[in-house]
Short mmCIF file of C-alpha atoms in Angstrom, two decimals:
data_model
loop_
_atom_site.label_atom_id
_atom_site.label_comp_id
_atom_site.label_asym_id
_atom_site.label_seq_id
_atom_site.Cartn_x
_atom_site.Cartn_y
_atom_site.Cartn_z
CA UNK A 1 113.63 96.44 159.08
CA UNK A 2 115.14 97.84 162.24
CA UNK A 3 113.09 100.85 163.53
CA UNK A 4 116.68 103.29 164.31
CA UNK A 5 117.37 102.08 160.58
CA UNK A 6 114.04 102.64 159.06
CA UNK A 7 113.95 106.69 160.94
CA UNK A 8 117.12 107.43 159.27
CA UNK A 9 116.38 106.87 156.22
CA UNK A 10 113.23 108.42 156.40
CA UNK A 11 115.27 111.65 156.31
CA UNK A 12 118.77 110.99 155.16
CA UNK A 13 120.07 114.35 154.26
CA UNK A 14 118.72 115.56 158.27
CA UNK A 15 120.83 112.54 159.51
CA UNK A 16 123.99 112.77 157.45
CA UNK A 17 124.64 116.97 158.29
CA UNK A 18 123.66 116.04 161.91
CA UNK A 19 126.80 113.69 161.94
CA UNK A 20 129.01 116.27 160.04
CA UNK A 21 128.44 118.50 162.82
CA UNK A 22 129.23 115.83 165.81
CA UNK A 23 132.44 114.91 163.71
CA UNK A 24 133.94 118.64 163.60
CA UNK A 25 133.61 119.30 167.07
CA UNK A 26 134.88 115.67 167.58
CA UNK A 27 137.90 116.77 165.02
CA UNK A 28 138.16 119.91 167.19
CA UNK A 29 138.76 117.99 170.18
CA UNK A 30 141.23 115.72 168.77
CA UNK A 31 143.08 118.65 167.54
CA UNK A 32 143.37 120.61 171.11
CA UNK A 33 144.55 117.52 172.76
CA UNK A 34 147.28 116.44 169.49
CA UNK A 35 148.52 119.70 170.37
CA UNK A 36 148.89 119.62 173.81
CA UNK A 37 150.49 116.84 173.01
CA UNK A 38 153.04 118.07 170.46
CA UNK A 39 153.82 121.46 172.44
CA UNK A 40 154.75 118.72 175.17
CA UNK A 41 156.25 116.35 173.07
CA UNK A 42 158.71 119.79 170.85
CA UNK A 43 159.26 121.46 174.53
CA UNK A 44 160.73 117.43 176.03
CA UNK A 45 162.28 116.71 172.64
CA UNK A 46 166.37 117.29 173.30
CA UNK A 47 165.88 116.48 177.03
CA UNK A 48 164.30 112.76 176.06
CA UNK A 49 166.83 111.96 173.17
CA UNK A 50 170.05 113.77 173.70
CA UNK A 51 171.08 111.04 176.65
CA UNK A 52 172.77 113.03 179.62
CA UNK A 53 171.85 111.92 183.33
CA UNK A 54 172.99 115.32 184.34
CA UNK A 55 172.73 118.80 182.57
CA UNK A 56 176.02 121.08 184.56
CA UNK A 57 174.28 125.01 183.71
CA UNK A 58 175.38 128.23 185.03
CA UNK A 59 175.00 128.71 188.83
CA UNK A 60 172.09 130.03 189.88
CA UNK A 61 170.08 129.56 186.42
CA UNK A 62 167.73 126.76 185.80
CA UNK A 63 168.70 127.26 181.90
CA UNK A 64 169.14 126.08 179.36
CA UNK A 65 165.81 125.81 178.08
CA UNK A 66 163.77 127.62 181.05
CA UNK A 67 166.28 130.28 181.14
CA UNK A 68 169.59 131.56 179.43
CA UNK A 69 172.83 130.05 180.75
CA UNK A 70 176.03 130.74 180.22
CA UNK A 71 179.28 128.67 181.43
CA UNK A 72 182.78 128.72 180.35
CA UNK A 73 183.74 126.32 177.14
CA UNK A 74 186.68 124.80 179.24
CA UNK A 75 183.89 123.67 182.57
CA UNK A 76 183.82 120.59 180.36
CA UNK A 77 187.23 119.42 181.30
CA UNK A 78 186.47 120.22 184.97
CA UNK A 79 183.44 117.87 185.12
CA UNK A 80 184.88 115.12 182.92
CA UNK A 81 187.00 115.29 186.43
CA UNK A 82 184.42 114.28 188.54
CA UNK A 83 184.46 110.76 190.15
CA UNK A 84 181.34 108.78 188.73
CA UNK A 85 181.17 110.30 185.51
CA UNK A 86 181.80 108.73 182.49
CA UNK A 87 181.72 111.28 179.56
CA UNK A 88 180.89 115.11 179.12
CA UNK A 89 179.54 116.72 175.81
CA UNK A 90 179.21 120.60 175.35
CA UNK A 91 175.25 121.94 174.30
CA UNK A 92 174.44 124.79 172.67
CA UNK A 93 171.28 126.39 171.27
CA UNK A 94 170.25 129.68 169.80
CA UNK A 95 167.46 130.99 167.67
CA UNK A 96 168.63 132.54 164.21
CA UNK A 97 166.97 134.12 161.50
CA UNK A 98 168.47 134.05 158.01
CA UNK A 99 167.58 134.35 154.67
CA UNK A 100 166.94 131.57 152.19
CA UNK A 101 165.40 130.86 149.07
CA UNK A 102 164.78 134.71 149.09
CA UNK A 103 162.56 134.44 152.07
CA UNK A 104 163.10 134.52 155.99
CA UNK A 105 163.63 131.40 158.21
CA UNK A 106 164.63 130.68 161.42
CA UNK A 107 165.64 127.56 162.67
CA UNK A 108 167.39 126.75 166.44
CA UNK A 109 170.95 126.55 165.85
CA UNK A 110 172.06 123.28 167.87
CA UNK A 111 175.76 122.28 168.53
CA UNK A 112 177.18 118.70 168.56
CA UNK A 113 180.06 118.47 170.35
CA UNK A 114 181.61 116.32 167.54
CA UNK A 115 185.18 115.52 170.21
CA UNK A 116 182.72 113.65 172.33
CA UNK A 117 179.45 113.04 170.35
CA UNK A 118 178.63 110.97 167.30
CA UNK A 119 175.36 112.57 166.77
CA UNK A 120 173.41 109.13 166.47
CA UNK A 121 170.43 110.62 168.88
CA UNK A 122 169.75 113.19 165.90
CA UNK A 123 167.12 111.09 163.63
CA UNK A 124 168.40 111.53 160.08
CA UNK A 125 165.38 110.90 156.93
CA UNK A 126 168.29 111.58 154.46
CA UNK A 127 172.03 112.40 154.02
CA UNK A 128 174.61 112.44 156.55
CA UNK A 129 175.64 113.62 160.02
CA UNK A 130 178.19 116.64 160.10
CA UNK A 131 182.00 115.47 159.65
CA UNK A 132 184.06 118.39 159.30
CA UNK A 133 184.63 120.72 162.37
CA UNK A 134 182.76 123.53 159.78
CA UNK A 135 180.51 125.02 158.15
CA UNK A 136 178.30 121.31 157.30
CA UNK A 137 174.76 121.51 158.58
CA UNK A 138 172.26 118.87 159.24
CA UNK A 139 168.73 120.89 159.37
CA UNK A 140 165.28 119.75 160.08
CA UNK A 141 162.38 119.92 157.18
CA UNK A 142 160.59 122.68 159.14
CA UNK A 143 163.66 124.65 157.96
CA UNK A 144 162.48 124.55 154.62
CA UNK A 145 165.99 124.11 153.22
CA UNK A 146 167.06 121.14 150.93
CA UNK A 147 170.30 118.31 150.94
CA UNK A 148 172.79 120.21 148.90
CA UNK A 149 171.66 123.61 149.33
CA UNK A 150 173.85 126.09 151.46
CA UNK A 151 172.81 128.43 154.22
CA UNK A 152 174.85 131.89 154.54
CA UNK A 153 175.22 132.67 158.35
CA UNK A 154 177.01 134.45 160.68
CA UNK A 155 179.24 135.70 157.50
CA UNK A 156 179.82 132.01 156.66
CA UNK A 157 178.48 129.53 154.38
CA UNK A 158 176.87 126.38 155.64
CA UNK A 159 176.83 123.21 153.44
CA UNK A 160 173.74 121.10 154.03
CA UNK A 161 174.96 117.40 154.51
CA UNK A 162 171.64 116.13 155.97
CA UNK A 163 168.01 116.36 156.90
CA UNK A 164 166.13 115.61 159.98
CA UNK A 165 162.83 115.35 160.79
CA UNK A 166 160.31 116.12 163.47
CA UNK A 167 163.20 117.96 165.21
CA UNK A 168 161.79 121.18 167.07
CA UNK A 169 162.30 123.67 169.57
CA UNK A 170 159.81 124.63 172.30
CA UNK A 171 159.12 127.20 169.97
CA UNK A 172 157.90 124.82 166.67
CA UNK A 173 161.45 126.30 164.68
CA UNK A 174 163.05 123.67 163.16
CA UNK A 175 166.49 122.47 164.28
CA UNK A 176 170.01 123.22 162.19
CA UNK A 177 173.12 121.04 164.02
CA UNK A 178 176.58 122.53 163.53
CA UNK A 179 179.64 121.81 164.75
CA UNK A 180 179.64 123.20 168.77
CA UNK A 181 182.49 125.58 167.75
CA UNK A 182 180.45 127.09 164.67
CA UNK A 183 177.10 127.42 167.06
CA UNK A 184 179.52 129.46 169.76
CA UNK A 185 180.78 131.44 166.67
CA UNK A 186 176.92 132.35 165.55
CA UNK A 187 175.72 132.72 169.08
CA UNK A 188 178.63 135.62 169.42
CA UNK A 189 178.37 136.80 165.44
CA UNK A 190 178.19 141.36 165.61
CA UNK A 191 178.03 143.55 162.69
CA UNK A 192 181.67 145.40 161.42
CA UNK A 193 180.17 148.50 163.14
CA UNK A 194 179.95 146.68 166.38
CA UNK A 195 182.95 144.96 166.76
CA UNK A 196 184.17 148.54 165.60
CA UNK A 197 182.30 150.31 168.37
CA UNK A 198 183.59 148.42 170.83
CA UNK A 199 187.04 147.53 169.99
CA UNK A 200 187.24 151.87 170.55
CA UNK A 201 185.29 151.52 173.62
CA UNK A 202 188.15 149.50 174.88
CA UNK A 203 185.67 146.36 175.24
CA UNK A 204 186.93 143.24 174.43
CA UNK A 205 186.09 140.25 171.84
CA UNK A 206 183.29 138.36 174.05
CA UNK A 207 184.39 134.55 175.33
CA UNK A 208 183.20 131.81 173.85
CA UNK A 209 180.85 130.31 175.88
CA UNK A 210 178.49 127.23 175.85
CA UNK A 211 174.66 126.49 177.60
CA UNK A 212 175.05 123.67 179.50
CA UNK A 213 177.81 120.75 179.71
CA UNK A 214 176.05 117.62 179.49
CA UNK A 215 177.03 114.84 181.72
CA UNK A 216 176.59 110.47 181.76
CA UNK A 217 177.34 108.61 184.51
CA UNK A 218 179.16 105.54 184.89
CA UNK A 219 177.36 102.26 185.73
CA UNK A 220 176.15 102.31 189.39
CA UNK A 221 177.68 105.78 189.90
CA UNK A 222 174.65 108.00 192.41
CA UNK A 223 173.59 111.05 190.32
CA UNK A 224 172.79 112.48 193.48
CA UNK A 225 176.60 112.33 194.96
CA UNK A 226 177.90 113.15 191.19
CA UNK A 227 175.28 116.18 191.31
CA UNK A 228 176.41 117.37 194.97
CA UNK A 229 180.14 117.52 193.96
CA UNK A 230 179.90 119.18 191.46
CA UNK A 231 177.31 121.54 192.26
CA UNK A 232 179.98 122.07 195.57
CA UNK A 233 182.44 124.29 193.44
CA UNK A 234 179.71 126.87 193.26
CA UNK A 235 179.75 128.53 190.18
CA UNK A 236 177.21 126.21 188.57
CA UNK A 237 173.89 124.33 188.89
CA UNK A 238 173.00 120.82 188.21
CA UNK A 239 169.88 119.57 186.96
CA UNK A 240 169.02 115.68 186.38
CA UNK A 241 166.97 115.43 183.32
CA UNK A 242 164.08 114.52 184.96
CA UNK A 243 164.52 118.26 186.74
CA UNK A 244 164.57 119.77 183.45
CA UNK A 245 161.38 117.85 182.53
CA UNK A 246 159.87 119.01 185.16
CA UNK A 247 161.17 122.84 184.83
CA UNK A 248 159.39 122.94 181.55
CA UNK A 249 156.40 121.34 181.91
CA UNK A 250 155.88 122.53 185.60
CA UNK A 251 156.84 126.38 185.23
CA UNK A 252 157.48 127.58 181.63
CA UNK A 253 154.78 125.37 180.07
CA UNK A 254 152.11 125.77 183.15
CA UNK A 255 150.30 128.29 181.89
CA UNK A 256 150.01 127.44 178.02
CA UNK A 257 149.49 123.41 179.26
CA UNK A 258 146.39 124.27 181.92
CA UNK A 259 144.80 126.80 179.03
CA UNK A 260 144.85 124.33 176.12
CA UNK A 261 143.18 121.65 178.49
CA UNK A 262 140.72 124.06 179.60
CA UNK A 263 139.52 124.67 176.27
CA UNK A 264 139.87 120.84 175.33
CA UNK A 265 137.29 120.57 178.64
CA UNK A 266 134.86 122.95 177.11
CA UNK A 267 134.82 121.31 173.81
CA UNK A 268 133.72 118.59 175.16
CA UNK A 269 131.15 120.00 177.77
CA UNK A 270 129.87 121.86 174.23
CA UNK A 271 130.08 118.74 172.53
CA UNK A 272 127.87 116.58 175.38
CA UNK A 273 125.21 119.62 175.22
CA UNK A 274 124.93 119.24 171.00
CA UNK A 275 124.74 115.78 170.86
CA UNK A 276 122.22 115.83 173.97
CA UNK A 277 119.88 118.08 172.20
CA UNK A 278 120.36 116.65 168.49
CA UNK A 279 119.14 113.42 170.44
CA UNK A 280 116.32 115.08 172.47
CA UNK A 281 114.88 116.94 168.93
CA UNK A 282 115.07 113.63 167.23
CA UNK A 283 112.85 112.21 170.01
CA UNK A 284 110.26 115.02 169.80
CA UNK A 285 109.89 114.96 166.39
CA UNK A 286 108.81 111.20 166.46
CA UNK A 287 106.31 111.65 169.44
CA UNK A 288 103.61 110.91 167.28
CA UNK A 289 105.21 107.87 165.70
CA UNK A 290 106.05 106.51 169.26
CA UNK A 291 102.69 107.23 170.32
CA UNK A 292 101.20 105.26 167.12
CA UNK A 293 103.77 102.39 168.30
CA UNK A 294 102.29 102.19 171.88
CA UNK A 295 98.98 102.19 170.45
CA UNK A 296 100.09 99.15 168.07
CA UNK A 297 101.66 97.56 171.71
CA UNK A 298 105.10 97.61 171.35
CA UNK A 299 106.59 97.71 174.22
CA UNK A 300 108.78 100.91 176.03
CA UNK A 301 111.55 98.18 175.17
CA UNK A 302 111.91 98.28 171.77
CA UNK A 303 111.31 102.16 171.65
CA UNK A 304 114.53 102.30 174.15
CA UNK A 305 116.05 100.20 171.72
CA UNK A 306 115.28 102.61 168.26
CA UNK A 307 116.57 106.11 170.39
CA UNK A 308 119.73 104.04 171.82
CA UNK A 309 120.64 102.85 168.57
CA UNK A 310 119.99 106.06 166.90
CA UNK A 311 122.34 107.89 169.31
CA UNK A 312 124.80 105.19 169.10
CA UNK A 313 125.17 105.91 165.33
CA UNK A 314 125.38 109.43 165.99
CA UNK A 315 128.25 109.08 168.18
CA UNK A 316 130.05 106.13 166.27
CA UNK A 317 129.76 107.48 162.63
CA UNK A 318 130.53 110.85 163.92
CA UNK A 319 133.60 110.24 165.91
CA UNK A 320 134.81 107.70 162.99
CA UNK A 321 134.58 110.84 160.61
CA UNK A 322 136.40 113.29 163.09
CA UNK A 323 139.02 110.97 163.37
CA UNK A 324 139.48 110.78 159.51
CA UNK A 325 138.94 114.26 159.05
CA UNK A 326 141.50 114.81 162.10
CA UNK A 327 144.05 112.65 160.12
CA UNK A 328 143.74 114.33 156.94
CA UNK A 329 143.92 118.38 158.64
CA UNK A 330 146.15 118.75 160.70
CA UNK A 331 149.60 117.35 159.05
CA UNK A 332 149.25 120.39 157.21
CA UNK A 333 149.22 122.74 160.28
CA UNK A 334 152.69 124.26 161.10
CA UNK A 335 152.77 122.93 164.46
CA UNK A 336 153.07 119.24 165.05
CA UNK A 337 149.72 118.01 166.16
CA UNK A 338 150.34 114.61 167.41
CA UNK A 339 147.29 112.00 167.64
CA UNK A 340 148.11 109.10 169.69
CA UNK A 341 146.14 106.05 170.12
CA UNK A 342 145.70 106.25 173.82
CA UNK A 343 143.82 109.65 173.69
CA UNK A 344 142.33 108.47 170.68
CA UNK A 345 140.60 105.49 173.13
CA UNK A 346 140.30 107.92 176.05
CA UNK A 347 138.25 110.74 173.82
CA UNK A 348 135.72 107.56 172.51
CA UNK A 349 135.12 106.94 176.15
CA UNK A 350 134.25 110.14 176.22
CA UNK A 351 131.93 110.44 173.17
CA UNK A 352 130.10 107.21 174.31
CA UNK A 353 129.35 108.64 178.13
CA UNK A 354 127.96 111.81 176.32
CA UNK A 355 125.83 109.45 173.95
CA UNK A 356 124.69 107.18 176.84
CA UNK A 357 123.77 110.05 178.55
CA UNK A 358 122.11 111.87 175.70
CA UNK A 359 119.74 108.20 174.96
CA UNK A 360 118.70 108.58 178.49
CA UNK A 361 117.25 112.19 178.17
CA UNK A 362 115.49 110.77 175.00
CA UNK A 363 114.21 107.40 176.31
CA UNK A 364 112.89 109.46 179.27
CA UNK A 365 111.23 112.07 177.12
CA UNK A 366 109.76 109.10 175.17
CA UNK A 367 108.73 107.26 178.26
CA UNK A 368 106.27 110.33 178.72
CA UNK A 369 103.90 109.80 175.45
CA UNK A 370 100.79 108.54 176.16
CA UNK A 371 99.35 106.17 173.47
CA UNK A 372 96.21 107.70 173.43
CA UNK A 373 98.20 111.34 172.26
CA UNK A 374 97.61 109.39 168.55
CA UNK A 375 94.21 109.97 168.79
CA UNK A 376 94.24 113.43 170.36
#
């Protein structure tokens, strides 16, 4: 029988806990990077899908994700203007709170320009897109809301035609589309006492206003001379969408990004140090028994062979059950923790460095008995 084979099951029960422990912190691992991953993946999610080769934001802001902006509803008609573009769409998005199913959600109230936007970017699981000009919602499942049910907001009730899924905010609330005129009028919704307040103030109504207008270009138009036109009148910024990746991975998610990794990097290091000394106390404890082997002349070969294989295992069976266990957790964590196959391959890598590594300490260590210890 082989020798790696024969050890384990000398003392099963030691064996089996040892690669429970290797596959949490392996489960850990894959769990910091899947959400790395899906904090990147919920922050990028409208920029990636939505389409638009330019986002047209108020001047001066970098919004409307890193930061608010604010530009007149009617700037869409100016752009559409523009030589080299081909259509313009209004965007919109706010965080709400509501109440329902006698508890408190929020969701990120996002606007479809339904003039000038069919709404086939917005991935629906079941129903239909919004129709009417208002009160129909299409709402994600983070929401927590059902097809059918309504949603009272802003003073008005919201028919849900449709559900979505796996569509986020940077801040993990689930999406609810409206109609771009019904997400102005809950952007700008005030109490009675407010609008009372400052109607005798002498303020007026506030203007309907939108985020960003988003822009495509026509085939072969240069975003760059489309950009510098418009970005001429003065007024208003314009971003490609590869400038608002970079806006929110580069500034508002810097911080969050470089911590998460950080820890990710320490897992590991923690992880390379366990499975090192699980290896190392597996070695001592057979001294004797490598010793006896010497004596018997086998050679350093075939004791390589029994602490290789016997790390090997560890590592394997251990990152085979973190992966399982990882697959099993974390759909039921509130954030989206998304495990990809590439960091899947990249994190194995990893595990069989540390496990190379960790044989060598223990074929050293072994290297060190002297067959006459047996007799000592």
């Amino acid at each position: 029988m082989n020798l790696a084979l024969k050890d384990i099951l000398h003392a099963p029960a030691r064996f089996l806990v040892t690669i429970a422990g290797v596959a949490f912190l392996i489960t850990a691992a894959v769990g910091m990077i899947g959400l790395y991953r899906g904090i990147v993946s919920d922050a990028l999610l409208i920029v990636d899908v939505v389409g638009a080769d330019l986002w047209v934001v108020q001047g001066g802001r970098a919004g409307p994700f890193s930061e608010r902006s604010s530009v007149p509803m009617t700037l869409e008609r100016r752009v559409a203007g523009v030589a080299g573009v081909a259509t313009t769409r209004r965007f919109m998005q706010t965080s709400e709170q509501f109440t329902a199913r006698g508890a408190s959600r929020r969701a990120a109230v996002t606007g479809v320009d339904l003039s000038a936007d069919d709404g086939r970017w917005i991935p629906l699981v079941r129903g239909r897109m919004i129709r009417k000009g208002h009160y129909e919602a299409v709402v994600d499942r983070a929401v927590g809301i059902g097809l059918g049910e309504t949603i009272h907001l802003a003073g008005d009730d919201y028919a849900v035609v449709g559900i979505t899924r796996d569509m986020v905010d940077i801040s993990g609330d689930g999406m609810m589309f409206v109609s771009i005129n019904d997400a102005m009028t809950i952007a700008v919704d005030r109490v009675a006492a407010e609008v009372r307040l400052a109607r005798r103030a002498g303020e007026a109504d506030p203007d309907l206003k939108v985020a960003a207008v988003l822009t495509t270009l026509q085939p072969g138009a240069d975003s760059a001379t489309v950009a510098a036109a418009i970005a001429e009148w003065g007024d208003v910024n314009v971003l490609t969408a590869a400038e608002q990746r970079e806006l929110l991975l580069g500034q508002r998610l810097w911080r969050l990004r470089v911590q998460i990794l950080a820890f990710t990097s320490v897992l590991l290091v923690v992880t390379a140090i366990v499975v090192s000394l699980i290896v190392y106390t597996m070695t001592l404890e057979k001294l004797h028994t490598i010793a006896m082997l010497k004596l018997m002349g086998a050679r350093g070969r075939l004791i390589a062979v029994m602490i290789g294989e016997q790390a090997a295992l560890i590592g394997l069976l251990g990152f085979a059950l973190g992966l399982a266990l990882a697959h099993v957790i974390f759909p039921l964590f509130p954030r989206r923790v998304l495990i990809e196959p590439g960091d899947n391959a990249m994190l194995f890598g990893v595990v069989a460095v540390i496990v190379f590594a960790s044989a060598l300490v223990g074929v050293r260590r072994a290297n060190r008995v002297r067959a006459q210890e047996v007799l000592a």
